[in-house]
PDB file of C-alpha atoms in Angstrom:
ATOM      1  CA  MET A   1     122.204  82.714 109.314  1.00 40.00           C
ATOM      2  CA  ILE A   2     123.767  79.477 107.938  1.00 37.00           C
ATOM      3  CA  PHE A   3     125.869  76.917 109.850  1.00 36.00           C
ATOM      4  CA  HIS A   4     127.692  73.934 108.358  1.00 41.00           C
ATOM      5  CA  ILE A   5     127.753  70.991 110.740  1.00 39.00           C
ATOM      6  CA  HIS A   6     130.224  68.187 109.935  1.00 44.00           C
ATOM      7  CA  ARG A   7     131.416  64.968 111.539  1.00 47.00           C
ATOM      8  CA  GLY A   8     134.524  66.517 113.064  1.00 50.00           C
ATOM      9  CA  MET A   9     132.662  68.962 115.233  1.00 44.00           C
ATOM     10  CA  SER A  10     132.529  68.351 118.970  1.00 48.00           C
ATOM     11  CA  GLN A  11     129.233  67.797 120.731  1.00 52.00           C
ATOM     12  CA  SER A  12     129.574  71.196 122.430  1.00 48.00           C
ATOM     13  CA  ALA A  13     130.173  72.886 119.092  1.00 43.00           C
ATOM     14  CA  VAL A  14     127.097  71.251 117.613  1.00 37.00           C
ATOM     15  CA  CYS A  15     125.022  72.305 120.602  1.00 44.00           C
ATOM     16  CA  LEU A  16     126.340  75.853 120.241  1.00 41.00           C
ATOM     17  CA  ALA A  17     125.459  75.914 116.544  1.00 40.00           C
ATOM     18  CA  PHE A  18     121.908  74.726 117.162  1.00 40.00           C
ATOM     19  CA  GLY A  19     121.596  77.150 120.043  1.00 41.00           C
ATOM     20  CA  MET A  20     122.551  80.066 117.845  1.00 39.00           C
ATOM     21  CA  LEU A  21     120.085  78.906 115.183  1.00 37.00           C
ATOM     22  CA  ALA A  22     117.353  78.743 117.806  1.00 40.00           C
ATOM     23  CA  LEU A  23     118.238  82.215 119.026  1.00 39.00           C
ATOM     24  CA  ALA A  24     118.179  83.586 115.492  1.00 39.00           C
ATOM     25  CA  GLY A  25     114.761  82.018 114.970  1.00 40.00           C
ATOM     26  CA  MET A  26     113.499  83.576 118.187  1.00 37.00           C
ATOM     27  CA  ARG A  27     114.841  87.000 117.143  1.00 45.00           C
ATOM     28  CA  ASP A  28     113.122  86.724 113.775  1.00 43.00           C
ATOM     29  CA  ALA A  29     109.881  85.642 115.418  1.00 44.00           C
ATOM     30  CA  LEU A  30     110.061  88.595 117.795  1.00 46.00           C
ATOM     31  CA  GLY A  31     110.802  90.931 114.891  1.00 43.00           C
ATOM     32  CA  GLN A  32     113.982  92.220 116.502  1.00 51.00           C
ATOM     33  CA  ASP A  33     115.979  91.960 113.318  1.00 75.00           C
ATOM     34  CA  VAL A  34     113.194  93.193 110.983  1.00 95.00           C
ATOM     35  CA  LEU A  35     112.056  96.752 110.478  1.00 98.00           C
ATOM     36  CA  HIS A  36     108.478  97.067 109.313  1.00 98.00           C
ATOM     37  CA  VAL A  37     107.936 100.147 107.130  1.00 98.00           C
ATOM     38  CA  TYR A  38     104.526 101.193 105.729  1.00 98.00           C
ATOM     39  CA  GLY A  39     103.343 103.945 103.378  1.00 98.00           C
ATOM     40  CA  PRO A  40     101.793 104.894 100.011  1.00 96.00           C
ATOM     41  CA  GLY A  41     102.706 103.581  96.583  1.00 94.00           C
ATOM     42  CA  GLY A  42     104.196 106.765  95.084  1.00 94.00           C
ATOM     43  CA  PRO A  43     107.428 106.874  97.105  1.00 97.00           C
ATOM     44  CA  ALA A  44     107.631 103.065  97.265  1.00 97.00           C
ATOM     45  CA  PRO A  45     110.172 102.436  94.459  1.00 97.00           C
ATOM     46  CA  ALA A  46     112.683 104.775  96.081  1.00 98.00           C
ATOM     47  CA  MET A  47     111.876 103.595  99.594  1.00 98.00           C
ATOM     48  CA  LYS A  48     112.287  99.935  98.640  1.00 98.00           C
ATOM     49  CA  GLU A  49     115.602 100.527  96.926  1.00 98.00           C
ATOM     50  CA  ALA A  50     116.819 102.478  99.980  1.00 98.00           C
ATOM     51  CA  ALA A  51     115.649  99.673 102.240  1.00 98.00           C
ATOM     52  CA  GLY A  52     117.667  97.154 100.185  1.00 98.00           C
ATOM     53  CA  ALA A  53     120.773  99.345 100.316  1.00 98.00           C
ATOM     54  CA  PHE A  54     120.409  99.825 104.068  1.00 98.00           C
ATOM     55  CA  GLN A  55     120.019  96.081 104.552  1.00 97.00           C
ATOM     56  CA  LYS A  56     123.276  95.425 102.693  1.00 96.00           C
ATOM     57  CA  THR A  57     125.275  97.925 104.714  1.00 95.00           C
ATOM     58  CA  HIS A  58     123.666  97.359 108.158  1.00 95.00           C
ATOM     59  CA  GLY A  59     122.527  93.724 108.028  1.00 94.00           C
ATOM     60  CA  VAL A  60     119.011  94.674 109.075  1.00 96.00           C
ATOM     61  CA  THR A  61     116.029  93.375 107.126  1.00 96.00           C
ATOM     62  CA  VAL A  62     113.637  96.132 106.129  1.00 98.00           C
ATOM     63  CA  GLU A  63     110.170  95.097 104.925  1.00 98.00           C
ATOM     64  CA  VAL A  64     108.428  97.873 102.999  1.00 98.00           C
ATOM     65  CA  THR A  65     104.669  97.491 102.583  1.00 98.00           C
ATOM     66  CA  ALA A  66     103.197 100.012 100.164  1.00 97.00           C
ATOM     67  CA  GLY A  67      99.843 100.850  98.668  1.00 93.00           C
ATOM     68  CA  PRO A  68      96.509 102.468  99.463  1.00 92.00           C
ATOM     69  CA  THR A  69      96.131 103.011 103.198  1.00 94.00           C
ATOM     70  CA  PRO A  70      93.171 100.629 103.744  1.00 94.00           C
ATOM     71  CA  GLU A  71      95.296  97.749 102.460  1.00 95.00           C
ATOM     72  CA  TRP A  72      97.907  98.006 105.201  1.00 97.00           C
ATOM     73  CA  ILE A  73      96.738 100.209 108.083  1.00 97.00           C
ATOM     74  CA  GLY A  74      95.392  97.311 110.150  1.00 97.00           C
ATOM     75  CA  LYS A  75      98.669  95.441 109.984  1.00 98.00           C
ATOM     76  CA  GLY A  76     100.584  98.675 110.443  1.00 98.00           C
ATOM     77  CA  ARG A  77      98.896  99.271 113.782  1.00 98.00           C
ATOM     78  CA  GLN A  78     100.245  95.923 114.935  1.00 97.00           C
ATOM     79  CA  ASP A  79     103.906  96.017 113.922  1.00 97.00           C
ATOM     80  CA  ALA A  80     104.906  99.256 112.143  1.00 98.00           C
ATOM     81  CA  ASP A  81     108.273 100.727 113.122  1.00 98.00           C
ATOM     82  CA  VAL A  82     108.407 103.454 110.463  1.00 98.00           C
ATOM     83  CA  ILE A  83     105.625 105.214 108.581  1.00 98.00           C
ATOM     84  CA  TYR A  84     106.349 107.231 105.429  1.00 98.00           C
ATOM     85  CA  SER A  85     103.946 109.559 103.662  1.00 97.00           C
ATOM     86  CA  GLY A  86     103.314 111.227 100.324  1.00 96.00           C
ATOM     87  CA  SER A  87     102.582 114.695 101.662  1.00 96.00           C
ATOM     88  CA  GLU A  88     102.268 116.608 104.940  1.00 96.00           C
ATOM     89  CA  THR A  89      98.481 116.270 104.879  1.00 94.00           C
ATOM     90  CA  MET A  90      98.858 112.533 104.409  1.00 96.00           C
ATOM     91  CA  MET A  91     101.256 112.254 107.343  1.00 97.00           C
ATOM     92  CA  THR A  92      98.720 114.149 109.465  1.00 96.00           C
ATOM     93  CA  ASP A  93      96.066 111.645 108.384  1.00 95.00           C
ATOM     94  CA  PHE A  94      98.420 108.792 109.299  1.00 97.00           C
ATOM     95  CA  THR A  95      98.969 110.098 112.804  1.00 97.00           C
ATOM     96  CA  VAL A  96      95.187 109.854 113.266  1.00 96.00           C
ATOM     97  CA  ALA A  97      94.796 106.497 111.494  1.00 97.00           C
ATOM     98  CA  MET A  98      97.657 104.979 113.527  1.00 97.00           C
ATOM     99  CA  GLU A  99      95.763 105.893 116.685  1.00 96.00           C
ATOM    100  CA  GLY A 100      98.514 107.873 118.342  1.00 94.00           C
ATOM    101  CA  GLN A 101     101.327 105.361 117.673  1.00 97.00           C
ATOM    102  CA  ILE A 102     103.407 107.789 115.583  1.00 98.00           C
ATOM    103  CA  ILE A 103     105.640 110.003 117.676  1.00 98.00           C
ATOM    104  CA  GLU A 104     105.046 113.398 116.068  1.00 96.00           C
ATOM    105  CA  GLN A 105     108.416 114.780 117.215  1.00 97.00           C
ATOM    106  CA  THR A 106     110.146 112.167 115.033  1.00 98.00           C
ATOM    107  CA  ILE A 107     108.393 113.167 111.799  1.00 98.00           C
ATOM    108  CA  LYS A 108     110.890 114.443 109.236  1.00 97.00           C
ATOM    109  CA  PRO A 109     110.208 115.734 105.696  1.00 98.00           C
ATOM    110  CA  LEU A 110     112.700 114.108 103.326  1.00 98.00           C
ATOM    111  CA  TYR A 111     112.340 114.960  99.636  1.00 98.00           C
ATOM    112  CA  LEU A 112     110.058 116.837  97.255  1.00 98.00           C
ATOM    113  CA  ARG A 113     108.595 115.911  93.879  1.00 97.00           C
ATOM    114  CA  PRO A 114     106.710 118.133  91.452  1.00 97.00           C
ATOM    115  CA  LEU A 115     103.286 117.837  89.923  1.00 97.00           C
ATOM    116  CA  ALA A 116     103.659 117.046  86.236  1.00 97.00           C
ATOM    117  CA  ILE A 117     101.626 116.563  83.083  1.00 98.00           C
ATOM    118  CA  LEU A 118     101.607 112.941  81.936  1.00 98.00           C
ATOM    119  CA  VAL A 119     100.555 112.322  78.362  1.00 98.00           C
ATOM    120  CA  ARG A 120     100.136 109.299  76.125  1.00 98.00           C
ATOM    121  CA  PRO A 121     103.417 107.874  74.738  1.00 97.00           C
ATOM    122  CA  GLY A 122     104.576 110.035  71.870  1.00 97.00           C
ATOM    123  CA  ASN A 123     102.397 112.957  73.084  1.00 98.00           C
ATOM    124  CA  PRO A 124      99.849 112.643  70.234  1.00 97.00           C
ATOM    125  CA  LYS A 125      97.948 115.759  71.348  1.00 96.00           C
ATOM    126  CA  HIS A 126     101.178 117.827  71.419  1.00 97.00           C
ATOM    127  CA  ILE A 127     100.617 119.019  74.976  1.00 98.00           C
ATOM    128  CA  ALA A 128     103.394 121.544  75.697  1.00 97.00           C
ATOM    129  CA  GLY A 129     102.436 123.034  79.057  1.00 97.00           C
ATOM    130  CA  PHE A 130      99.761 124.419  81.353  1.00 97.00           C
ATOM    131  CA  LYS A 131      97.883 126.502  78.717  1.00 97.00           C
ATOM    132  CA  ASP A 132      97.188 123.373  76.662  1.00 98.00           C
ATOM    133  CA  LEU A 133      95.332 121.896  79.630  1.00 98.00           C
ATOM    134  CA  LEU A 134      92.723 124.636  79.197  1.00 98.00           C
ATOM    135  CA  SER A 135      92.057 123.890  75.511  1.00 97.00           C
ATOM    136  CA  PRO A 136      88.441 122.830  74.880  1.00 96.00           C
ATOM    137  CA  GLY A 137      88.132 119.069  74.475  1.00 96.00           C
ATOM    138  CA  THR A 138      91.272 118.147  76.411  1.00 98.00           C
ATOM    139  CA  LYS A 139      90.335 115.256  78.702  1.00 98.00           C
ATOM    140  CA  ILE A 140      92.131 115.284  82.053  1.00 98.00           C
ATOM    141  CA  LEU A 141      92.460 112.723  84.851  1.00 98.00           C
ATOM    142  CA  VAL A 142      93.344 113.978  88.334  1.00 97.00           C
ATOM    143  CA  VAL A 143      93.931 112.398  91.720  1.00 95.00           C
ATOM    144  CA  ASN A 144      91.959 113.980  94.530  1.00 93.00           C
ATOM    145  CA  GLY A 145      93.009 112.134  97.681  1.00 88.00           C
ATOM    146  CA  ALA A 146      95.927 110.244  99.215  1.00 87.00           C
ATOM    147  CA  GLY A 147      98.243 113.234  99.442  1.00 88.00           C
ATOM    148  CA  GLN A 148      96.933 114.960  96.332  1.00 92.00           C
ATOM    149  CA  ASN A 149      93.824 116.568  97.813  1.00 91.00           C
ATOM    150  CA  GLY A 150      93.154 119.708  95.798  1.00 93.00           C
ATOM    151  CA  VAL A 151      96.537 119.728  94.091  1.00 96.00           C
ATOM    152  CA  TRP A 152      94.976 120.495  90.696  1.00 97.00           C
ATOM    153  CA  GLU A 153      93.153 123.445  92.241  1.00 97.00           C
ATOM    154  CA  ASP A 154      96.429 124.673  93.831  1.00 96.00           C
ATOM    155  CA  MET A 155      97.982 124.597  90.375  1.00 97.00           C
ATOM    156  CA  ALA A 156      95.087 126.261  88.523  1.00 97.00           C
ATOM    157  CA  GLY A 157      94.671 128.967  91.154  1.00 97.00           C
ATOM    158  CA  ARG A 158      98.348 129.906  91.440  1.00 95.00           C
ATOM    159  CA  LYS A 159      97.822 133.268  89.726  1.00 95.00           C
ATOM    160  CA  GLY A 160      94.532 134.138  91.343  1.00 96.00           C
ATOM    161  CA  SER A 161      92.303 133.595  88.292  1.00 96.00           C
ATOM    162  CA  ILE A 162      88.963 131.918  88.992  1.00 98.00           C
ATOM    163  CA  GLU A 163      88.365 131.694  85.262  1.00 97.00           C
ATOM    164  CA  THR A 164      91.461 129.465  84.931  1.00 97.00           C
ATOM    165  CA  VAL A 165      90.129 127.199  87.678  1.00 98.00           C
ATOM    166  CA  ARG A 166      86.767 126.988  85.896  1.00 98.00           C
ATOM    167  CA  ARG A 167      88.311 126.168  82.525  1.00 98.00           C
ATOM    168  CA  LEU A 168      90.527 123.447  83.962  1.00 98.00           C
ATOM    169  CA  ARG A 169      87.658 121.926  85.914  1.00 98.00           C
ATOM    170  CA  ASN A 170      85.567 121.774  82.738  1.00 98.00           C
ATOM    171  CA  ASN A 171      88.230 119.501  81.224  1.00 98.00           C
ATOM    172  CA  ILE A 172      88.522 117.083  84.135  1.00 98.00           C
ATOM    173  CA  VAL A 173      86.700 113.872  83.199  1.00 98.00           C
ATOM    174  CA  SER A 174      87.772 111.629  86.077  1.00 98.00           C
ATOM    175  CA  TYR A 175      88.684 112.066  89.740  1.00 97.00           C
ATOM    176  CA  ALA A 176      90.614 109.159  91.274  1.00 96.00           C
ATOM    177  CA  LYS A 177      90.819 108.578  95.017  1.00 93.00           C
ATOM    178  CA  ASN A 178      94.467 107.558  94.870  1.00 92.00           C
ATOM    179  CA  SER A 179      97.302 107.057  92.436  1.00 91.00           C
ATOM    180  CA  ALA A 180      96.677 103.315  92.062  1.00 90.00           C
ATOM    181  CA  GLU A 181      93.079 103.958  91.076  1.00 94.00           C
ATOM    182  CA  ALA A 182      94.243 106.666  88.673  1.00 95.00           C
ATOM    183  CA  ARG A 183      96.648 104.267  86.992  1.00 95.00           C
ATOM    184  CA  THR A 184      93.792 101.799  86.417  1.00 96.00           C
ATOM    185  CA  THR A 185      91.686 104.580  84.893  1.00 98.00           C
ATOM    186  CA  TRP A 186      94.567 105.736  82.684  1.00 98.00           C
ATOM    187  CA  THR A 187      95.114 102.242  81.265  1.00 97.00           C
ATOM    188  CA  SER A 188      91.408 101.463  80.837  1.00 98.00           C
ATOM    189  CA  ARG A 189      90.376 104.782  79.265  1.00 98.00           C
ATOM    190  CA  PRO A 190      92.590 105.569  76.275  1.00 97.00           C
ATOM    191  CA  ASP A 191      90.362 108.544  75.461  1.00 98.00           C
ATOM    192  CA  ILE A 192      91.913 110.483  78.380  1.00 98.00           C
ATOM    193  CA  ASP A 193      94.659 112.801  77.094  1.00 98.00           C
ATOM    194  CA  VAL A 194      96.310 114.039  80.293  1.00 98.00           C
ATOM    195  CA  TRP A 195      97.019 112.616  83.724  1.00 98.00           C
ATOM    196  CA  LEU A 196      97.975 115.198  86.354  1.00 98.00           C
ATOM    197  CA  ILE A 197     100.126 113.477  88.930  1.00 97.00           C
ATOM    198  CA  TRP A 198     103.610 113.552  90.422  1.00 96.00           C
ATOM    199  CA  ASN A 199     106.526 113.156  88.028  1.00 96.00           C
ATOM    200  CA  ILE A 200     107.739 110.070  89.921  1.00 96.00           C
ATOM    201  CA  TRP A 201     104.923 107.977  88.506  1.00 94.00           C
ATOM    202  CA  GLN A 202     106.311 108.405  84.991  1.00 94.00           C
ATOM    203  CA  VAL A 203     109.842 107.673  86.223  1.00 95.00           C
ATOM    204  CA  ALA A 204     108.621 104.386  87.678  1.00 93.00           C
ATOM    205  CA  ASN A 205     106.408 103.594  84.639  1.00 92.00           C
ATOM    206  CA  PRO A 206     108.204 105.032  81.560  1.00 95.00           C
ATOM    207  CA  LYS A 207     106.226 102.921  79.094  1.00 95.00           C
ATOM    208  CA  LEU A 208     102.890 104.007  80.499  1.00 96.00           C
ATOM    209  CA  ALA A 209     103.187 107.690  79.703  1.00 97.00           C
ATOM    210  CA  ASP A 210     105.508 110.529  78.664  1.00 98.00           C
ATOM    211  CA  VAL A 211     106.053 113.505  80.944  1.00 97.00           C
ATOM    212  CA  VAL A 212     105.647 117.194  80.129  1.00 97.00           C
ATOM    213  CA  PRO A 213     107.085 119.373  82.936  1.00 95.00           C
ATOM    214  CA  LEU A 214     104.864 122.131  84.255  1.00 96.00           C
ATOM    215  CA  GLU A 215     106.105 125.696  83.993  1.00 96.00           C
ATOM    216  CA  PRO A 216     107.656 127.025  87.240  1.00 95.00           C
ATOM    217  CA  ASP A 217     104.730 129.440  87.684  1.00 94.00           C
ATOM    218  CA  TYR A 218     102.298 126.520  88.002  1.00 97.00           C
ATOM    219  CA  VAL A 219     104.278 123.644  89.473  1.00 96.00           C
ATOM    220  CA  ILE A 220     103.246 122.332  92.912  1.00 97.00           C
ATOM    221  CA  TYR A 221     105.595 120.395  95.184  1.00 97.00           C
ATOM    222  CA  ARG A 222     104.738 118.051  98.041  1.00 97.00           C
ATOM    223  CA  ASP A 223     107.066 115.930 100.125  1.00 97.00           C
ATOM    224  CA  THR A 224     107.585 112.461 101.390  1.00 98.00           C
ATOM    225  CA  GLY A 225     108.389 112.227 105.070  1.00 98.00           C
ATOM    226  CA  VAL A 226     108.991 109.588 107.723  1.00 98.00           C
ATOM    227  CA  GLY A 227     107.994 109.138 111.338  1.00 98.00           C
ATOM    228  CA  LEU A 228     108.771 106.552 113.981  1.00 98.00           C
ATOM    229  CA  THR A 229     106.153 104.714 115.957  1.00 98.00           C
ATOM    230  CA  ALA A 230     106.713 104.135 119.657  1.00 97.00           C
ATOM    231  CA  ARG A 231     107.722 100.585 118.678  1.00 97.00           C
ATOM    232  CA  GLY A 232     110.265 101.894 116.164  1.00 98.00           C
ATOM    233  CA  ALA A 233     111.645 104.535 118.534  1.00 97.00           C
ATOM    234  CA  ALA A 234     112.708 101.695 120.816  1.00 97.00           C
ATOM    235  CA  LYS A 235     114.840 100.168 118.059  1.00 97.00           C
ATOM    236  CA  PRO A 236     118.193 101.826 117.320  1.00 97.00           C
ATOM    237  CA  GLU A 237     118.130 100.364 113.835  1.00 97.00           C
ATOM    238  CA  ALA A 238     114.922 102.259 113.035  1.00 98.00           C
ATOM    239  CA  LYS A 239     116.611 105.560 113.812  1.00 97.00           C
ATOM    240  CA  GLN A 240     119.607 104.398 111.747  1.00 97.00           C
ATOM    241  CA  PHE A 241     117.305 103.704 108.781  1.00 98.00           C
ATOM    242  CA  VAL A 242     115.801 107.192 108.996  1.00 98.00           C
ATOM    243  CA  ASP A 243     119.337 108.623 109.141  1.00 98.00           C
ATOM    244  CA  PHE A 244     120.246 106.560 106.091  1.00 98.00           C
ATOM    245  CA  LEU A 245     117.277 107.955 104.170  1.00 98.00           C
ATOM    246  CA  GLN A 246     118.642 111.459 104.791  1.00 97.00           C
ATOM    247  CA  SER A 247     122.245 110.549 103.965  1.00 98.00           C
ATOM    248  CA  PRO A 248     123.969 111.306 100.646  1.00 97.00           C
ATOM    249  CA  GLU A 249     123.432 107.685  99.613  1.00 98.00           C
ATOM    250  CA  GLY A 250     119.747 107.894 100.446  1.00 98.00           C
ATOM    251  CA  ALA A 251     119.422 111.219  98.599  1.00 98.00           C
ATOM    252  CA  HIS A 252     121.110 109.694  95.541  1.00 98.00           C
ATOM    253  CA  ILE A 253     118.537 106.892  95.458  1.00 98.00           C
ATOM    254  CA  PHE A 254     115.592 109.222  95.775  1.00 98.00           C
ATOM    255  CA  LYS A 255     116.934 111.601  93.097  1.00 98.00           C
ATOM    256  CA  LYS A 256     117.217 108.644  90.741  1.00 97.00           C
ATOM    257  CA  TRP A 257     113.463 108.147  91.151  1.00 97.00           C
ATOM    258  CA  GLY A 258     112.595 111.778  90.442  1.00 97.00           C
ATOM    259  CA  TRP A 259     112.786 113.361  93.898  1.00 98.00           C
ATOM    260  CA  LYS A 260     114.694 116.491  94.901  1.00 96.00           C
ATOM    261  CA  ASP A 261     115.984 117.856  98.200  1.00 91.00           C
TER     262      ASP A 261
END
């Protein structure tokens, strides 16, 4: 909020201007004009762009804090209005970690993204699909945590073959606790051929890896969803933000970042 005070203004007008500035400062200090949104790093690029678009159209500041849960959960318990997740199991974990602050009836799944095969730029090992993941000597990095618990097992076991699960497990050389840790491993260990993770990570980091889509018979989908805290439920603008995320404009933003409805 900006006011221009000039010599021609009356004393009452000056007082009014300063009063409005003081009120605006009080509203900012109380957080009444700011929505605090927390969640994991995977959906963050889409969520942050959506927050910026919502701010332009509604005049409400939306602060998105993203990353591994331990980095933000303490602050989130203090001021979170909206929590978003990277899977249904993750949202369930958040309802526990937020100590009952999330109103479960407000939780809404938004968009899906598929598990994909990420390979080194140029695909030097010529990975073409799921069967190549089982080839002896293929080194695979997986994420087992933070919304991806057991996702590689879900993929390998889709057709009920324990031998396929065994063969894939034999090729896994690193298990990351979350996507951020996996990215560090991927960049520090060039000997790893394949990174099994959501397609959105390649969309957000196109120079880091190329993507090989999984065949429909093996692809696994998980969603991002949102839920309001009791604090957020008391703010009409928080509900408006959730509605915006589900709107055609919100869907367009998420699709740009690799999500589907």
